[in-house]
């Protein structure tokens, strides 16, 4: 599905409705340039999962875990990582975390780890349209 969000609030609303629709065990892979709205979307998504804590960008620590209403929510940002991300994903514990249906994992800059993400990963692509907002394409 393709969406145009006109402002940040709309980006959050879209994230929220996606978050509320999750069943647990999903891995969402977010792709898009800096400033295209990924973290904004994640803030809404966390709301939809019933996370009450504020979501801050995990850029400097790579991963943060939150507790939602029914699931744990793991927010990952691979922006600063380089090299063999297979080992990084392992040492973050992600390869175990995403096997567990009690968890929902959302990964920003997921294309860096494309080859190592699990089957069934749901891709979400963000595009900055400037004045016109953001284009967000959620893979079926
Ligand atoms: P990313 O995580 O992709 O780097 P952010 O989510 O941090 O991007 O968003 C960057 C900026 O874009 C923020 O200031 C946010 O409020 C803004 N933003 C998000 N969605 C929209 C939109 N649809 N229209 C205009 N600005 C938006
Ligand atoms: Mg971000």
PDB file of C-alpha atoms and ligand atoms in Angstrom:
ATOM      1  CA  UNK A   1       0.000   0.000   0.000  1.00  0.00           C
ATOM      2  CA  UNK A   2       1.182   3.473  -0.823  1.00  0.00           C
ATOM      3  CA  UNK A   3       0.478   6.497   1.380  1.00  0.00           C
ATOM      4  CA  UNK A   4       1.227  10.198   1.226  1.00  0.00           C
ATOM      5  CA  UNK A   5       1.441  11.855   4.636  1.00  0.00           C
ATOM      6  CA  UNK A   6       1.150  15.641   4.551  1.00  0.00           C
ATOM      7  CA  UNK A   7       2.793  16.298   7.903  1.00  0.00           C
ATOM      8  CA  UNK A   8       4.601  14.571  10.759  1.00  0.00           C
ATOM      9  CA  UNK A   9       1.371  14.012  12.679  1.00  0.00           C
ATOM     10  CA  UNK A  10      -0.047  12.053   9.732  1.00  0.00           C
ATOM     11  CA  UNK A  11       3.147  10.002   9.545  1.00  0.00           C
ATOM     12  CA  UNK A  12       2.661   9.136  13.228  1.00  0.00           C
ATOM     13  CA  UNK A  13      -1.002   8.264  12.666  1.00  0.00           C
ATOM     14  CA  UNK A  14      -0.065   5.866   9.886  1.00  0.00           C
ATOM     15  CA  UNK A  15       2.559   4.273  12.137  1.00  0.00           C
ATOM     16  CA  UNK A  16       0.019   3.976  14.908  1.00  0.00           C
ATOM     17  CA  UNK A  17      -2.495   2.137  12.761  1.00  0.00           C
ATOM     18  CA  UNK A  18       0.217  -0.232  11.552  1.00  0.00           C
ATOM     19  CA  UNK A  19       1.349  -0.815  15.145  1.00  0.00           C
ATOM     20  CA  UNK A  20      -2.178  -1.571  16.266  1.00  0.00           C
ATOM     21  CA  UNK A  21      -2.570  -4.136  13.481  1.00  0.00           C
ATOM     22  CA  UNK A  22       0.465  -6.253  14.403  1.00  0.00           C
ATOM     23  CA  UNK A  23       0.067  -9.766  15.756  1.00  0.00           C
ATOM     24  CA  UNK A  24       3.553 -10.180  17.258  1.00  0.00           C
ATOM     25  CA  UNK A  25       6.685 -11.718  15.776  1.00  0.00           C
ATOM     26  CA  UNK A  26       6.899  -9.219  12.918  1.00  0.00           C
ATOM     27  CA  UNK A  27      10.099  -7.701  11.610  1.00  0.00           C
ATOM     28  CA  UNK A  28       9.546  -4.375   9.852  1.00  0.00           C
ATOM     29  CA  UNK A  29      12.424  -3.140   7.704  1.00  0.00           C
ATOM     30  CA  UNK A  30      12.391   0.632   7.184  1.00  0.00           C
ATOM     31  CA  UNK A  31      14.256   2.146   4.246  1.00  0.00           C
ATOM     32  CA  UNK A  32      14.648   5.783   3.250  1.00  0.00           C
ATOM     33  CA  UNK A  33      17.114   8.655   3.337  1.00  0.00           C
ATOM     34  CA  UNK A  34      17.854  10.707   6.451  1.00  0.00           C
ATOM     35  CA  UNK A  35      14.851  12.847   7.339  1.00  0.00           C
ATOM     36  CA  UNK A  36      12.349  10.812   5.335  1.00  0.00           C
ATOM     37  CA  UNK A  37      10.194  10.095   8.384  1.00  0.00           C
ATOM     38  CA  UNK A  38      11.278   6.676   9.619  1.00  0.00           C
ATOM     39  CA  UNK A  39      11.648   7.570  13.286  1.00  0.00           C
ATOM     40  CA  UNK A  40       8.448   9.621  13.207  1.00  0.00           C
ATOM     41  CA  UNK A  41       6.613   6.572  11.868  1.00  0.00           C
ATOM     42  CA  UNK A  42       8.181   4.427  14.599  1.00  0.00           C
ATOM     43  CA  UNK A  43       6.930   6.838  17.284  1.00  0.00           C
ATOM     44  CA  UNK A  44       3.387   6.289  16.061  1.00  0.00           C
ATOM     45  CA  UNK A  45       3.909   2.572  15.685  1.00  0.00           C
ATOM     46  CA  UNK A  46       5.040   2.334  19.307  1.00  0.00           C
ATOM     47  CA  UNK A  47       1.870   4.156  20.358  1.00  0.00           C
ATOM     48  CA  UNK A  48      -0.156   1.635  18.392  1.00  0.00           C
ATOM     49  CA  UNK A  49       1.600  -1.129  20.327  1.00  0.00           C
ATOM     50  CA  UNK A  50       0.690   0.543  23.597  1.00  0.00           C
ATOM     51  CA  UNK A  51       4.210   1.725  24.442  1.00  0.00           C
ATOM     52  CA  UNK A  52       3.857   4.660  26.822  1.00  0.00           C
ATOM     53  CA  UNK A  53       7.535   5.616  27.022  1.00  0.00           C
ATOM     54  CA  UNK A  54       8.767   8.209  24.580  1.00  0.00           C
ATOM     55  CA  UNK A  55      10.658   6.817  21.607  1.00  0.00           C
ATOM     56  CA  UNK A  56      14.002   8.475  21.051  1.00  0.00           C
ATOM     57  CA  UNK A  57      16.175   7.701  18.093  1.00  0.00           C
ATOM     58  CA  UNK A  58      18.432   4.793  19.038  1.00  0.00           C
ATOM     59  CA  UNK A  59      21.130   5.959  16.617  1.00  0.00           C
ATOM     60  CA  UNK A  60      23.945   6.044  19.153  1.00  0.00           C
ATOM     61  CA  UNK A  61      23.138   2.828  20.915  1.00  0.00           C
ATOM     62  CA  UNK A  62      21.733   0.910  17.918  1.00  0.00           C
ATOM     63  CA  UNK A  63      18.853  -0.786  19.740  1.00  0.00           C
ATOM     64  CA  UNK A  64      16.287   0.042  22.402  1.00  0.00           C
ATOM     65  CA  UNK A  65      13.629  -2.221  23.844  1.00  0.00           C
ATOM     66  CA  UNK A  66      10.251  -0.992  25.051  1.00  0.00           C
ATOM     67  CA  UNK A  67       7.334  -2.741  26.647  1.00  0.00           C
ATOM     68  CA  UNK A  68       4.020  -2.514  24.844  1.00  0.00           C
ATOM     69  CA  UNK A  69       0.563  -3.703  25.818  1.00  0.00           C
ATOM     70  CA  UNK A  70       0.860  -7.201  24.349  1.00  0.00           C
ATOM     71  CA  UNK A  71       4.401  -7.294  22.948  1.00  0.00           C
ATOM     72  CA  UNK A  72       7.897  -6.059  23.561  1.00  0.00           C
ATOM     73  CA  UNK A  73       9.010  -3.569  20.964  1.00  0.00           C
ATOM     74  CA  UNK A  74      12.607  -3.507  19.735  1.00  0.00           C
ATOM     75  CA  UNK A  75      13.644  -0.390  17.849  1.00  0.00           C
ATOM     76  CA  UNK A  76      16.886  -0.768  15.906  1.00  0.00           C
ATOM     77  CA  UNK A  77      18.840   1.804  13.890  1.00  0.00           C
ATOM     78  CA  UNK A  78      21.667   0.488  11.728  1.00  0.00           C
ATOM     79  CA  UNK A  79      22.697   3.918  10.446  1.00  0.00           C
ATOM     80  CA  UNK A  80      26.090   3.948  12.133  1.00  0.00           C
ATOM     81  CA  UNK A  81      26.976   0.327  11.528  1.00  0.00           C
ATOM     82  CA  UNK A  82      29.294  -0.841   8.811  1.00  0.00           C
ATOM     83  CA  UNK A  83      30.873  -4.068   7.729  1.00  0.00           C
ATOM     84  CA  UNK A  84      29.581  -7.523   8.353  1.00  0.00           C
ATOM     85  CA  UNK A  85      26.206  -6.854   9.897  1.00  0.00           C
ATOM     86  CA  UNK A  86      25.477 -10.536  10.281  1.00  0.00           C
ATOM     87  CA  UNK A  87      27.733 -10.621  13.348  1.00  0.00           C
ATOM     88  CA  UNK A  88      26.275  -7.348  14.613  1.00  0.00           C
ATOM     89  CA  UNK A  89      22.741  -8.703  14.425  1.00  0.00           C
ATOM     90  CA  UNK A  90      23.894 -11.762  16.327  1.00  0.00           C
ATOM     91  CA  UNK A  91      25.671  -9.830  19.050  1.00  0.00           C
ATOM     92  CA  UNK A  92      22.668  -7.541  19.500  1.00  0.00           C
ATOM     93  CA  UNK A  93      20.705 -10.710  20.153  1.00  0.00           C
ATOM     94  CA  UNK A  94      18.364  -9.767  17.342  1.00  0.00           C
ATOM     95  CA  UNK A  95      18.432 -13.138  15.635  1.00  0.00           C
ATOM     96  CA  UNK A  96      16.865 -14.583  18.800  1.00  0.00           C
ATOM     97  CA  UNK A  97      14.620 -11.613  19.507  1.00  0.00           C
ATOM     98  CA  UNK A  98      12.862 -11.746  16.146  1.00  0.00           C
ATOM     99  CA  UNK A  99      12.096 -15.466  16.493  1.00  0.00           C
ATOM    100  CA  UNK A 100       9.894 -14.699  19.486  1.00  0.00           C
ATOM    101  CA  UNK A 101       6.224 -13.888  18.746  1.00  0.00           C
ATOM    102  CA  UNK A 102       6.155 -11.809  21.923  1.00  0.00           C
ATOM    103  CA  UNK A 103       8.382  -9.276  20.188  1.00  0.00           C
ATOM    104  CA  UNK A 104       7.961  -6.780  17.387  1.00  0.00           C
ATOM    105  CA  UNK A 105      11.179  -5.584  15.728  1.00  0.00           C
ATOM    106  CA  UNK A 106      11.481  -2.418  13.651  1.00  0.00           C
ATOM    107  CA  UNK A 107      14.796  -1.718  11.923  1.00  0.00           C
ATOM    108  CA  UNK A 108      15.777   1.651  10.423  1.00  0.00           C
ATOM    109  CA  UNK A 109      18.355   1.513   7.602  1.00  0.00           C
ATOM    110  CA  UNK A 110      17.407  -2.139   7.235  1.00  0.00           C
ATOM    111  CA  UNK A 111      18.831  -2.374   3.714  1.00  0.00           C
ATOM    112  CA  UNK A 112      22.274  -2.634   5.325  1.00  0.00           C
ATOM    113  CA  UNK A 113      21.284  -6.007   6.714  1.00  0.00           C
ATOM    114  CA  UNK A 114      19.049  -7.027   3.824  1.00  0.00           C
ATOM    115  CA  UNK A 115      20.676 -10.399   3.249  1.00  0.00           C
ATOM    116  CA  UNK A 116      20.349 -11.423   6.886  1.00  0.00           C
ATOM    117  CA  UNK A 117      16.790 -10.463   7.750  1.00  0.00           C
ATOM    118  CA  UNK A 118      14.325 -13.277   8.350  1.00  0.00           C
ATOM    119  CA  UNK A 119      11.843 -14.572   5.826  1.00  0.00           C
ATOM    120  CA  UNK A 120       8.586 -12.641   6.013  1.00  0.00           C
ATOM    121  CA  UNK A 121      10.282  -9.332   6.835  1.00  0.00           C
ATOM    122  CA  UNK A 122       7.886  -6.541   5.901  1.00  0.00           C
ATOM    123  CA  UNK A 123       9.531  -3.690   3.990  1.00  0.00           C
ATOM    124  CA  UNK A 124       8.437  -0.091   4.427  1.00  0.00           C
ATOM    125  CA  UNK A 125       9.947   2.539   2.107  1.00  0.00           C
ATOM    126  CA  UNK A 126      10.044   6.268   2.852  1.00  0.00           C
ATOM    127  CA  UNK A 127      10.518   9.112   0.423  1.00  0.00           C
ATOM    128  CA  UNK A 128      10.879  12.801   1.218  1.00  0.00           C
ATOM    129  CA  UNK A 129       8.559  14.795  -1.070  1.00  0.00           C
ATOM    130  CA  UNK A 130       9.600  18.129   0.442  1.00  0.00           C
ATOM    131  CA  UNK A 131       6.640  20.514   0.690  1.00  0.00           C
ATOM    132  CA  UNK A 132       4.298  17.686  -0.228  1.00  0.00           C
ATOM    133  CA  UNK A 133       5.220  15.561   2.781  1.00  0.00           C
ATOM    134  CA  UNK A 134       6.372  11.984   2.657  1.00  0.00           C
ATOM    135  CA  UNK A 135       5.590   8.972   0.525  1.00  0.00           C
ATOM    136  CA  UNK A 136       5.392   5.754   2.516  1.00  0.00           C
ATOM    137  CA  UNK A 137       5.068   2.425   0.773  1.00  0.00           C
ATOM    138  CA  UNK A 138       4.229  -0.593   2.896  1.00  0.00           C
ATOM    139  CA  UNK A 139       4.888  -3.909   1.261  1.00  0.00           C
ATOM    140  CA  UNK A 140       2.040  -6.386   1.465  1.00  0.00           C
TER     141      UNK A 140
HETATM  142  P1  LIG B   1      14.347   9.650   9.670  1.00  0.00           P
HETATM  143  O1  LIG B   1      14.173   8.807  10.886  1.00  0.00           O
HETATM  144  O2  LIG B   1      13.943   8.970   8.399  1.00  0.00           O
HETATM  145  O3  LIG B   1      15.709  10.253   9.559  1.00  0.00           O
HETATM  146  P2  LIG B   1      12.558  11.484  11.033  1.00  0.00           P
HETATM  147  O4  LIG B   1      11.406  10.643  11.385  1.00  0.00           O
HETATM  148  O5  LIG B   1      13.528  11.819  12.078  1.00  0.00           O
HETATM  149  O6  LIG B   1      13.334  10.877   9.771  1.00  0.00           O
HETATM  150  O7  LIG B   1      11.909  12.780  10.398  1.00  0.00           O
HETATM  151  C1  LIG B   1      12.632  13.910  10.001  1.00  0.00           C
HETATM  152  C2  LIG B   1      11.716  15.092  10.041  1.00  0.00           C
HETATM  153  O8  LIG B   1      10.634  14.946   9.133  1.00  0.00           O
HETATM  154  C3  LIG B   1      11.098  15.332  11.404  1.00  0.00           C
HETATM  155  O9  LIG B   1      11.263  16.689  11.722  1.00  0.00           O
HETATM  156  C4  LIG B   1       9.632  14.993  11.206  1.00  0.00           C
HETATM  157  O10 LIG B   1       8.821  15.743  12.051  1.00  0.00           O
HETATM  158  C5  LIG B   1       9.433  15.333   9.762  1.00  0.00           C
HETATM  159  N1  LIG B   1       8.292  14.674   9.095  1.00  0.00           N
HETATM  160  C6  LIG B   1       7.840  13.422   9.248  1.00  0.00           C
HETATM  161  N2  LIG B   1       6.797  13.170   8.429  1.00  0.00           N
HETATM  162  C7  LIG B   1       6.566  14.312   7.738  1.00  0.00           C
HETATM  163  C8  LIG B   1       5.629  14.681   6.717  1.00  0.00           C
HETATM  164  N3  LIG B   1       4.733  13.813   6.243  1.00  0.00           N
HETATM  165  N4  LIG B   1       5.700  15.950   6.229  1.00  0.00           N
HETATM  166  C9  LIG B   1       6.636  16.814   6.692  1.00  0.00           C
HETATM  167  N5  LIG B   1       7.545  16.519   7.636  1.00  0.00           N
HETATM  168  C10 LIG B   1       7.518  15.282   8.161  1.00  0.00           C
HETATM  169 MG1  LIG B   2      15.632   7.947  12.177  1.00  0.00          MG
END
